[in-house]
Coordinates of N, CA and C in Angstrom, one line a residue:
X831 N 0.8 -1.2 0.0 CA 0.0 0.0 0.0 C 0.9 1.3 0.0
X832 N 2.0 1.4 0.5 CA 2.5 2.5 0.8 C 3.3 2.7 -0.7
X833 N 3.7 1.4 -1.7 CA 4.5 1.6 -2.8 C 3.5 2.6 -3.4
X834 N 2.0 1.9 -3.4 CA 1.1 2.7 -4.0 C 0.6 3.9 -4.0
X835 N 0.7 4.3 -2.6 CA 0.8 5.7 -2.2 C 1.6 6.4 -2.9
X836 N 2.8 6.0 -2.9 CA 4.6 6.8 -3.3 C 4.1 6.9 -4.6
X837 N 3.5 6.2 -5.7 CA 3.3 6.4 -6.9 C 2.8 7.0 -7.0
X838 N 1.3 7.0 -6.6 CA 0.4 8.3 -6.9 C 0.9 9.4 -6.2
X839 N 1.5 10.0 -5.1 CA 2.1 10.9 -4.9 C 3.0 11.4 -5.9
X840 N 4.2 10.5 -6.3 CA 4.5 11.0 -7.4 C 4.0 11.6 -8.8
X841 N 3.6 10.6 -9.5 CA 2.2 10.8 -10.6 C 1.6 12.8 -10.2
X842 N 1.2 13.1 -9.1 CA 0.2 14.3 -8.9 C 1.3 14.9 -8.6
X843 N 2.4 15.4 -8.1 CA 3.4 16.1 -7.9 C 4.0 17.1 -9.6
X844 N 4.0 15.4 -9.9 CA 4.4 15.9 -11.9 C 3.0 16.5 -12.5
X845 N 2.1 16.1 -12.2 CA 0.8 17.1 -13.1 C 0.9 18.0 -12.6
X846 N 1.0 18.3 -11.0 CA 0.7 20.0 -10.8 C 2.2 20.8 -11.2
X847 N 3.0 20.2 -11.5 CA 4.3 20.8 -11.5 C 3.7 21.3 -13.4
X848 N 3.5 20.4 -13.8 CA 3.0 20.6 -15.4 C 2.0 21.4 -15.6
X849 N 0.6 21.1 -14.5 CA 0.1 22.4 -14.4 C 0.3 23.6 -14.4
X850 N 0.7 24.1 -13.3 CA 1.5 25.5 -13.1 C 2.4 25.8 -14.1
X851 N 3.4 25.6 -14.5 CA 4.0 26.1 -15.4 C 3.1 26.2 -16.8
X852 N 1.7 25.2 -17.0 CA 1.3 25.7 -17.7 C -0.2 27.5 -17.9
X853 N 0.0 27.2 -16.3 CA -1.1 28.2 -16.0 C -0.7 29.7 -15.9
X854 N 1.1 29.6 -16.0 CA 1.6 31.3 -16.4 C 1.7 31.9 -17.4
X855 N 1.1 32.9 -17.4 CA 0.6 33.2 -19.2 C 0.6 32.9 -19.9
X856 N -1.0 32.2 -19.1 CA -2.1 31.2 -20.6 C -3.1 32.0 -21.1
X857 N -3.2 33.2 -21.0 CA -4.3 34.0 -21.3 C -4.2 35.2 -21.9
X858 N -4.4 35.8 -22.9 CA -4.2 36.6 -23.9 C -5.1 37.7 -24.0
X859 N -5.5 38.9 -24.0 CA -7.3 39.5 -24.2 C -6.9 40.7 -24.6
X860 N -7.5 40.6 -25.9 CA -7.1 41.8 -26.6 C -8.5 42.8 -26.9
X861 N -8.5 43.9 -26.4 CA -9.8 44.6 -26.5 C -9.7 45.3 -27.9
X862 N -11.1 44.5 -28.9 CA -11.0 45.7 -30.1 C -12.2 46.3 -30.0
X863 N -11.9 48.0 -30.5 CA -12.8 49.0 -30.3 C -13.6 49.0 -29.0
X864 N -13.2 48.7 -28.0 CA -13.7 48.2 -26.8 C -15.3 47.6 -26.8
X865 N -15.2 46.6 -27.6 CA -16.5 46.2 -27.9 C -16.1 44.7 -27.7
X866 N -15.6 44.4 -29.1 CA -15.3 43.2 -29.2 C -14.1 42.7 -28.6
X867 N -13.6 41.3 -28.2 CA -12.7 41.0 -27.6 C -12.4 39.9 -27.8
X868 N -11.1 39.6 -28.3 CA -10.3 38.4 -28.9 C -9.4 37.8 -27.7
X869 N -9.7 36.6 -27.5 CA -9.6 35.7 -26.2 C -8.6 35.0 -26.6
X870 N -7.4 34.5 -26.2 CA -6.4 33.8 -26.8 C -6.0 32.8 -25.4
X871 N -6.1 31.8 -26.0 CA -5.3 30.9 -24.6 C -4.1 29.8 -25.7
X872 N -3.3 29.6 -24.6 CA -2.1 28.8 -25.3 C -2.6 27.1 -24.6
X873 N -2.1 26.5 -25.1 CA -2.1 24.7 -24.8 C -3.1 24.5 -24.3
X874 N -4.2 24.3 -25.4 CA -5.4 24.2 -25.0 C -5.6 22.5 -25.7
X875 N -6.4 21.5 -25.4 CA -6.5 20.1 -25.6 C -8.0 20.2 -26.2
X876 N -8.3 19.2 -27.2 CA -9.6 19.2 -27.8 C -10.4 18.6 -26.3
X877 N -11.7 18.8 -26.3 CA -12.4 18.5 -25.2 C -13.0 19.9 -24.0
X878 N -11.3 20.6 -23.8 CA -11.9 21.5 -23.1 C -12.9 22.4 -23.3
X879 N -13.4 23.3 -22.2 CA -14.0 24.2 -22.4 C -14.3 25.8 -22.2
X880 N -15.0 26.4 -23.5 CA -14.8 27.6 -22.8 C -16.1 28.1 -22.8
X881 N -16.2 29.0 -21.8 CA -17.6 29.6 -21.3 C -17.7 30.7 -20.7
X882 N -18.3 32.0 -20.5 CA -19.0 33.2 -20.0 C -20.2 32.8 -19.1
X883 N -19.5 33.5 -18.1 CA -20.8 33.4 -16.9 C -21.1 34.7 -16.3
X884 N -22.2 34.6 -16.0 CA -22.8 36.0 -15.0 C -22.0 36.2 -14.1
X885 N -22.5 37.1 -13.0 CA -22.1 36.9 -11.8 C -22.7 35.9 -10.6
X886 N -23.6 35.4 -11.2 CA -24.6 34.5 -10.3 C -24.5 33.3 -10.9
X887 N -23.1 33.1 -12.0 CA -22.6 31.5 -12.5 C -23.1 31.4 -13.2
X888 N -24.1 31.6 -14.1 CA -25.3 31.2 -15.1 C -24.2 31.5 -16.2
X889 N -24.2 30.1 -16.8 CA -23.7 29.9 -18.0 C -24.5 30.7 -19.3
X890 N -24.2 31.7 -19.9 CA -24.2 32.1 -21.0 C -24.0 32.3 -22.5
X891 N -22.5 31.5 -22.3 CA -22.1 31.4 -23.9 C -20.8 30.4 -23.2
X892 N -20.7 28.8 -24.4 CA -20.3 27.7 -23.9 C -19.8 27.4 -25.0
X893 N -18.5 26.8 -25.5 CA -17.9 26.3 -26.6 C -16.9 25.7 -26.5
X894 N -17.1 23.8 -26.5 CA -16.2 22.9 -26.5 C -15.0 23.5 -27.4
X895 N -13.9 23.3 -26.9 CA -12.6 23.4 -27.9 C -12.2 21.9 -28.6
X896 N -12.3 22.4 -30.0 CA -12.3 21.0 -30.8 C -10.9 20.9 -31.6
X897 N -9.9 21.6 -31.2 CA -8.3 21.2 -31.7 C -7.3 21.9 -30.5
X898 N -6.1 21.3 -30.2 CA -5.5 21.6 -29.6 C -4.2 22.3 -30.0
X899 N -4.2 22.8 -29.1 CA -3.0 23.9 -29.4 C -3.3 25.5 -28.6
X900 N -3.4 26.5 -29.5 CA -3.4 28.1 -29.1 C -5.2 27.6 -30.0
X901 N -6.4 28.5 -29.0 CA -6.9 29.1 -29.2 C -7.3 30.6 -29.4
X902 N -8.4 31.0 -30.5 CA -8.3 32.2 -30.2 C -9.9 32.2 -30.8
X903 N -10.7 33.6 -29.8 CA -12.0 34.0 -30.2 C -12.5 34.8 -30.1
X904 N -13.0 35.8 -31.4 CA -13.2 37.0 -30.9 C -14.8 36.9 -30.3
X905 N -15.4 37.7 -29.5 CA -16.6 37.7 -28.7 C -16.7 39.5 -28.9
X906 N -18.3 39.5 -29.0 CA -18.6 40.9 -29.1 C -19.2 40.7 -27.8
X907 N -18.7 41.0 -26.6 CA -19.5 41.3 -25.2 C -20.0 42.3 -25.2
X908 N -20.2 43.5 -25.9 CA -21.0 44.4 -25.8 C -22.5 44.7 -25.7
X909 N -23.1 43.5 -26.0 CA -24.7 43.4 -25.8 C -25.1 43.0 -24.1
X910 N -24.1 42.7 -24.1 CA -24.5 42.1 -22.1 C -25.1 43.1 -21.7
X911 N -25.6 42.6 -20.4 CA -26.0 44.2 -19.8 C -25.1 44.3 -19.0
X912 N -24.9 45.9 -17.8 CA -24.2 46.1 -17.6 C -23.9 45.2 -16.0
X913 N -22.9 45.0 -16.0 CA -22.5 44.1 -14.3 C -20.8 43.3 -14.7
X914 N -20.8 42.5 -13.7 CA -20.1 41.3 -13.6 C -20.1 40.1 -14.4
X915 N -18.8 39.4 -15.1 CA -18.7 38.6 -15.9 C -17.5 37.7 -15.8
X916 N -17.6 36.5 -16.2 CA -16.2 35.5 -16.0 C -16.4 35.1 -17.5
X917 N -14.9 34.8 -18.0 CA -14.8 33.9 -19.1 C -13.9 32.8 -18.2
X918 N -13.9 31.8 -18.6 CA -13.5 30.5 -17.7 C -13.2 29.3 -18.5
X919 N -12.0 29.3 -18.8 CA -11.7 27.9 -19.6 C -11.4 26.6 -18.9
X920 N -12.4 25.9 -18.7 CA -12.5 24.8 -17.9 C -11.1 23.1 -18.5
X921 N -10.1 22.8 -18.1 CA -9.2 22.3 -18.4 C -8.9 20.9 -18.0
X922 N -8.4 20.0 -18.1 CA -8.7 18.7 -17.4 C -7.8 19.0 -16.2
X923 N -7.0 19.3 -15.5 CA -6.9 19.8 -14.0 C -7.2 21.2 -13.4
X924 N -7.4 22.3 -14.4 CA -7.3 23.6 -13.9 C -8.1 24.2 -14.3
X925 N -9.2 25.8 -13.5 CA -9.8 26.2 -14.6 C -8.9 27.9 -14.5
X926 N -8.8 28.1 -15.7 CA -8.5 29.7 -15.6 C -9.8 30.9 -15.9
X927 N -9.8 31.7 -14.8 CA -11.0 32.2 -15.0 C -10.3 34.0 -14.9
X928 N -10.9 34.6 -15.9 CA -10.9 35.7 -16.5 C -12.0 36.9 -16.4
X929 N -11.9 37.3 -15.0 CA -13.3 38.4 -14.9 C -12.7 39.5 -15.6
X930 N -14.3 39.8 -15.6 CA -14.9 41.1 -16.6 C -15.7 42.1 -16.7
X931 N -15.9 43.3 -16.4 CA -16.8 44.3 -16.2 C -17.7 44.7 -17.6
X932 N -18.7 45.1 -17.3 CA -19.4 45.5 -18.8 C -20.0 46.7 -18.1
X933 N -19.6 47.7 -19.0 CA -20.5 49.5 -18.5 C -20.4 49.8 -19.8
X934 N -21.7 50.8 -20.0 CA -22.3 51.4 -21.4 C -21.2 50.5 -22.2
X935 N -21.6 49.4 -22.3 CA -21.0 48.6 -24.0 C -20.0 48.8 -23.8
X936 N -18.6 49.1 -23.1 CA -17.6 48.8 -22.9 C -16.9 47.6 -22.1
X937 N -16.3 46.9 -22.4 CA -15.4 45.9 -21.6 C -14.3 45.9 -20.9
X938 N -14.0 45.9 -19.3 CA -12.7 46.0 -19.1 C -12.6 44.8 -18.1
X939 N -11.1 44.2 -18.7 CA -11.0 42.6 -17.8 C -10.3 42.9 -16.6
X940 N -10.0 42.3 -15.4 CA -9.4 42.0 -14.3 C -8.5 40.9 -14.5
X941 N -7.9 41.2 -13.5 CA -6.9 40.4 -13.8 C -7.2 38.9 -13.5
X942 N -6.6 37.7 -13.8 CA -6.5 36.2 -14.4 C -6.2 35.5 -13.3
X943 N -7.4 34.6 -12.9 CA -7.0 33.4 -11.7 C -6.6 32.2 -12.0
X944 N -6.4 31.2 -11.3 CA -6.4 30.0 -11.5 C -7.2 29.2 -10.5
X945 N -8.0 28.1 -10.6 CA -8.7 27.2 -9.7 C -8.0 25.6 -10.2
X946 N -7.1 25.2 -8.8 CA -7.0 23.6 -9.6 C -8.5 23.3 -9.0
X947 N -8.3 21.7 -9.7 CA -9.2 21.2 -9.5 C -8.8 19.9 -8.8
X948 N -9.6 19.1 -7.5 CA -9.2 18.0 -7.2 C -8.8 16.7 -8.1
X949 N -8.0 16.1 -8.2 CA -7.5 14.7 -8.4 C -8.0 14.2 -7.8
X950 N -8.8 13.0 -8.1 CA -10.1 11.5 -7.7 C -9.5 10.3 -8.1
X951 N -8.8 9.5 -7.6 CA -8.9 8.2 -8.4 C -8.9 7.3 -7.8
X952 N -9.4 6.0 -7.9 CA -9.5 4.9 -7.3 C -8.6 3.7 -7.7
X953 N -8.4 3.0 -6.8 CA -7.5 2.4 -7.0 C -7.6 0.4 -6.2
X954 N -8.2 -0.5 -6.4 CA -9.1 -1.4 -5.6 C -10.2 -0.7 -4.7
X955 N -9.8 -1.2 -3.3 CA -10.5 -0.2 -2.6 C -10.2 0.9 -1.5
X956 N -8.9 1.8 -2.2 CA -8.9 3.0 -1.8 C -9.1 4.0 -2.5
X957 N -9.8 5.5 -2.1 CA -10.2 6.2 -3.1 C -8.8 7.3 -2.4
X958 N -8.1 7.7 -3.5 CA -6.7 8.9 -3.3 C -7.5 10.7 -4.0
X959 N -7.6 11.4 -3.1 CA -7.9 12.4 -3.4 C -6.7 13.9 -3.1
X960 N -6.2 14.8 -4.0 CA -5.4 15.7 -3.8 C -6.1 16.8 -4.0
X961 N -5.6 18.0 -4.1 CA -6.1 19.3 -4.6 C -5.0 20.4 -4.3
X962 N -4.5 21.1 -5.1 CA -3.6 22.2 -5.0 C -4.2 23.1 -4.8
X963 N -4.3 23.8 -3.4 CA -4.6 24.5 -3.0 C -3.8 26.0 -2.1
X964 N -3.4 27.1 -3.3 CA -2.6 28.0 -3.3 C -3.6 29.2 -2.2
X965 N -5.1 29.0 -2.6 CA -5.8 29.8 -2.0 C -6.4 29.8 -0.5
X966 N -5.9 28.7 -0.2 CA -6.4 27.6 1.2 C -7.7 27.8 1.2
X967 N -8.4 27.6 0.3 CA -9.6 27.3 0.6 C -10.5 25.8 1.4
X968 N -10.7 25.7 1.7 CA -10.9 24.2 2.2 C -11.5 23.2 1.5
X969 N -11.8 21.9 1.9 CA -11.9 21.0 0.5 C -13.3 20.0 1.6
X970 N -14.3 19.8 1.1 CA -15.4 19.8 1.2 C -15.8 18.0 0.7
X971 N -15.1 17.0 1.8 CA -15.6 15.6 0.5 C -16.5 14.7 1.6
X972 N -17.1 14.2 0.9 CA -18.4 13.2 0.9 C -18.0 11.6 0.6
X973 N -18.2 10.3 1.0 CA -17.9 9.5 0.2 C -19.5 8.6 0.7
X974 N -20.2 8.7 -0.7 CA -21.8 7.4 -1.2 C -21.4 6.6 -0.9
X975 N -22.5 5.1 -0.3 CA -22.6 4.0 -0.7 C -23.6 4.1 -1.2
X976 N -23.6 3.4 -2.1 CA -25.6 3.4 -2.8 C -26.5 4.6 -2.1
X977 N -26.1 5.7 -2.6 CA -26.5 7.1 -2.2 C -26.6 7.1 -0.7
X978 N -26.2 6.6 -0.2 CA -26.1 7.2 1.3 C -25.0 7.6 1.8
X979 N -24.6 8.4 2.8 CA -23.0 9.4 3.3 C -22.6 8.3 4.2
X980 N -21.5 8.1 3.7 CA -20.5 6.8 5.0 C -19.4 7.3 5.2
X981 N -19.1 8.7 4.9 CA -18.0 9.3 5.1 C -18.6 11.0 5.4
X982 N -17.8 12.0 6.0 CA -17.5 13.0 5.0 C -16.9 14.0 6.0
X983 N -15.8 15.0 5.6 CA -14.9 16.0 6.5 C -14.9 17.0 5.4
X984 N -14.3 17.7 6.7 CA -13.6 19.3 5.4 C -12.3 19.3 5.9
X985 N -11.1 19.3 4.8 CA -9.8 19.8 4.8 C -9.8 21.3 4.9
X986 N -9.0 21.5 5.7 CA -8.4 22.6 5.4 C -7.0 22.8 6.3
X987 N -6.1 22.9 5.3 CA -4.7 22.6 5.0 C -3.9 24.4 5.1
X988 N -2.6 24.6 5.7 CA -1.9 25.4 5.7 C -0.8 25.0 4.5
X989 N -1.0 24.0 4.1 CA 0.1 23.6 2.9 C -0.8 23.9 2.0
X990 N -0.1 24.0 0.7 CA -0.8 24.0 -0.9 C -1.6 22.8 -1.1
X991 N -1.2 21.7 -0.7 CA -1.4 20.5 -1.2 C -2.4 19.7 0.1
X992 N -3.8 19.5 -0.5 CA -4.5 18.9 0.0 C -4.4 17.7 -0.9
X993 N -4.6 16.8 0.8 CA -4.0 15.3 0.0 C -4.7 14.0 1.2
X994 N -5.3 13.0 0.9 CA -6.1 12.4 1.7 C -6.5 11.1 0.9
X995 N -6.3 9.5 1.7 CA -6.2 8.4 0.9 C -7.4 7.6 2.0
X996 N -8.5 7.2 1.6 CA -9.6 6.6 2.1 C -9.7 5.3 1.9
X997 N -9.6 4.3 2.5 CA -9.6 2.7 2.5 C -11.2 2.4 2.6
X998 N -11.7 1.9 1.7 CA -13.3 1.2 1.8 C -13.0 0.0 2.4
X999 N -14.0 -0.6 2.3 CA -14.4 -2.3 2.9 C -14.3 -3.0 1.8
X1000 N -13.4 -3.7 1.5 CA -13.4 -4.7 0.4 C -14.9 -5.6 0.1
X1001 N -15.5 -5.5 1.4 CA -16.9 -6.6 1.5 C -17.9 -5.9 1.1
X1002 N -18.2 -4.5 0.9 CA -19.3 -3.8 0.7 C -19.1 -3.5 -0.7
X1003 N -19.6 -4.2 -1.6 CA -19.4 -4.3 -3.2 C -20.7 -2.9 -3.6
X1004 N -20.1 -2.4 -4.6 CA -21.7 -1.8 -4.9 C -20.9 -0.5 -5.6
X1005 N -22.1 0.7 -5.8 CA -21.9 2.0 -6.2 C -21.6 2.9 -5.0
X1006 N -20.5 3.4 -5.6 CA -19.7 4.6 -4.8 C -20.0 5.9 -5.6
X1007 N -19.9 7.4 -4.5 CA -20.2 8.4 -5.7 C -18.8 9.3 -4.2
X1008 N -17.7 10.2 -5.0 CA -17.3 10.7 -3.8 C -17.8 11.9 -4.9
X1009 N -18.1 13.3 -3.6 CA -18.6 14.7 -3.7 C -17.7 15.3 -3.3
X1010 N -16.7 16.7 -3.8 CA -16.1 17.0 -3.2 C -16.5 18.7 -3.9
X1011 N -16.2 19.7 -2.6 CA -16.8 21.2 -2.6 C -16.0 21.8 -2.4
X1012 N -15.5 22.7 -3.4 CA -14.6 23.8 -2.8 C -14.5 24.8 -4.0
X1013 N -13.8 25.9 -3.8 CA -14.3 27.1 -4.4 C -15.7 27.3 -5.0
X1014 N -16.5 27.0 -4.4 CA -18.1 27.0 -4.9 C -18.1 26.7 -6.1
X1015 N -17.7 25.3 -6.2 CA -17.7 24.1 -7.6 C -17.9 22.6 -6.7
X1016 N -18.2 22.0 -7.6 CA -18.9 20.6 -6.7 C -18.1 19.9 -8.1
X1017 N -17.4 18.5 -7.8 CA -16.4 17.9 -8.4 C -17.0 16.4 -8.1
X1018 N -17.6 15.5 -8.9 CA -18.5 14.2 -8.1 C -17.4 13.2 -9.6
X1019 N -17.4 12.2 -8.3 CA -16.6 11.0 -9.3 C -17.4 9.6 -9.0
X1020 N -18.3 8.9 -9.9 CA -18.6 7.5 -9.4 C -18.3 6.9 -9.7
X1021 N -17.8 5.2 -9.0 CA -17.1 4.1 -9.3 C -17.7 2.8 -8.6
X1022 N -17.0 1.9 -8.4 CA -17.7 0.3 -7.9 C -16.3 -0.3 -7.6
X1023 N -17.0 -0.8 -6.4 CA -15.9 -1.7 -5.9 C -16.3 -3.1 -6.2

């Protein structure tokens, strides 16, 4: 168990290390006529996504990325009404999220976050959960049996690295769902032992 641990510890050490270097300017925003605005992200993977949200999260404008490499898109945000806005490229570990002001039809961005996202994976019957957590926000997990809670805590870590390895019962065969909450995003993984 412990070689197992050392692996996956390793394994998530190299993604976030790959992460982060890839999360330093990945984001590009070029205001034209302060109307329209051309969105550029670098090492982007087909699958991911991009999307514009309110301030109250409501998905507004949503477009799978269907080739990898440098994206780029011009958006006329100038019809919005006026308030609070995120563009948010949702990534297989990270999201980078890009707020945005809208007043009389003009656009002005703020500056560029990053949100990791927890690591889930199962492995017989232990479930390994991490999360890079630069913001200390606390990590919020649940673990289902056949929809019932047989688990659930909140981390919250003075290190970056939220990290936590859960042993099931070999004998309790069935559907697992783990829930995990943090930056006001819900992250659900389901599996079977």
């Amino acid at each position: 168990m412990k070689t197992t641990i050392k692996k996956y510890l390793v394994v998530i050490v190299m993604m976030l290390v790959t992460s982060i270097n890839y999360a330093n300017k990945n984001t590009a925003v070029k205001i034209v006529d302060g109307k329209k605005v051309r969105i550029e992200f670098e090492s982007v993977k087909k699958g991911h996504t991009l999307s514009v949200k309110d301030k109250n999260g409501t998905v507004i404008y949503s477009q799978e990325i269907e080739n990898s490499g440098t994206y780029s898109k011009v958006l006329d945000l100038s019809k919005l009404e006026k308030g609070n806005y995120t563009t948010e490229l949702e990534k297989d570990f990270e999201i980078v999220i890009k707020p945005f002001t809208v007043l009389d039809g003009q656009v002005s961005f703020d500056e560029e976050k990053t949100i990791f996202k927890p690591v889930i994976r199962t492995e017989d019957n232990l479930v390994l959960i991490s999360k890079l957590a630069f913001d200390k926000q606390p990590l919020k997990i649940a673990i289902y049996y056949n929809d019932e809670v047989i688990f659930s805590e909140t981390v919250k870590d003075e290190k970056n690295l939220l990290k936590r390895v859960y042993k099931l019962s070999k004998e309790e065969k069935g559907d697992y769902k783990v829930i995990i909450n943090s930056n006001n995003r819900s992250y659900i993984k389901d599996f079977n032992i």
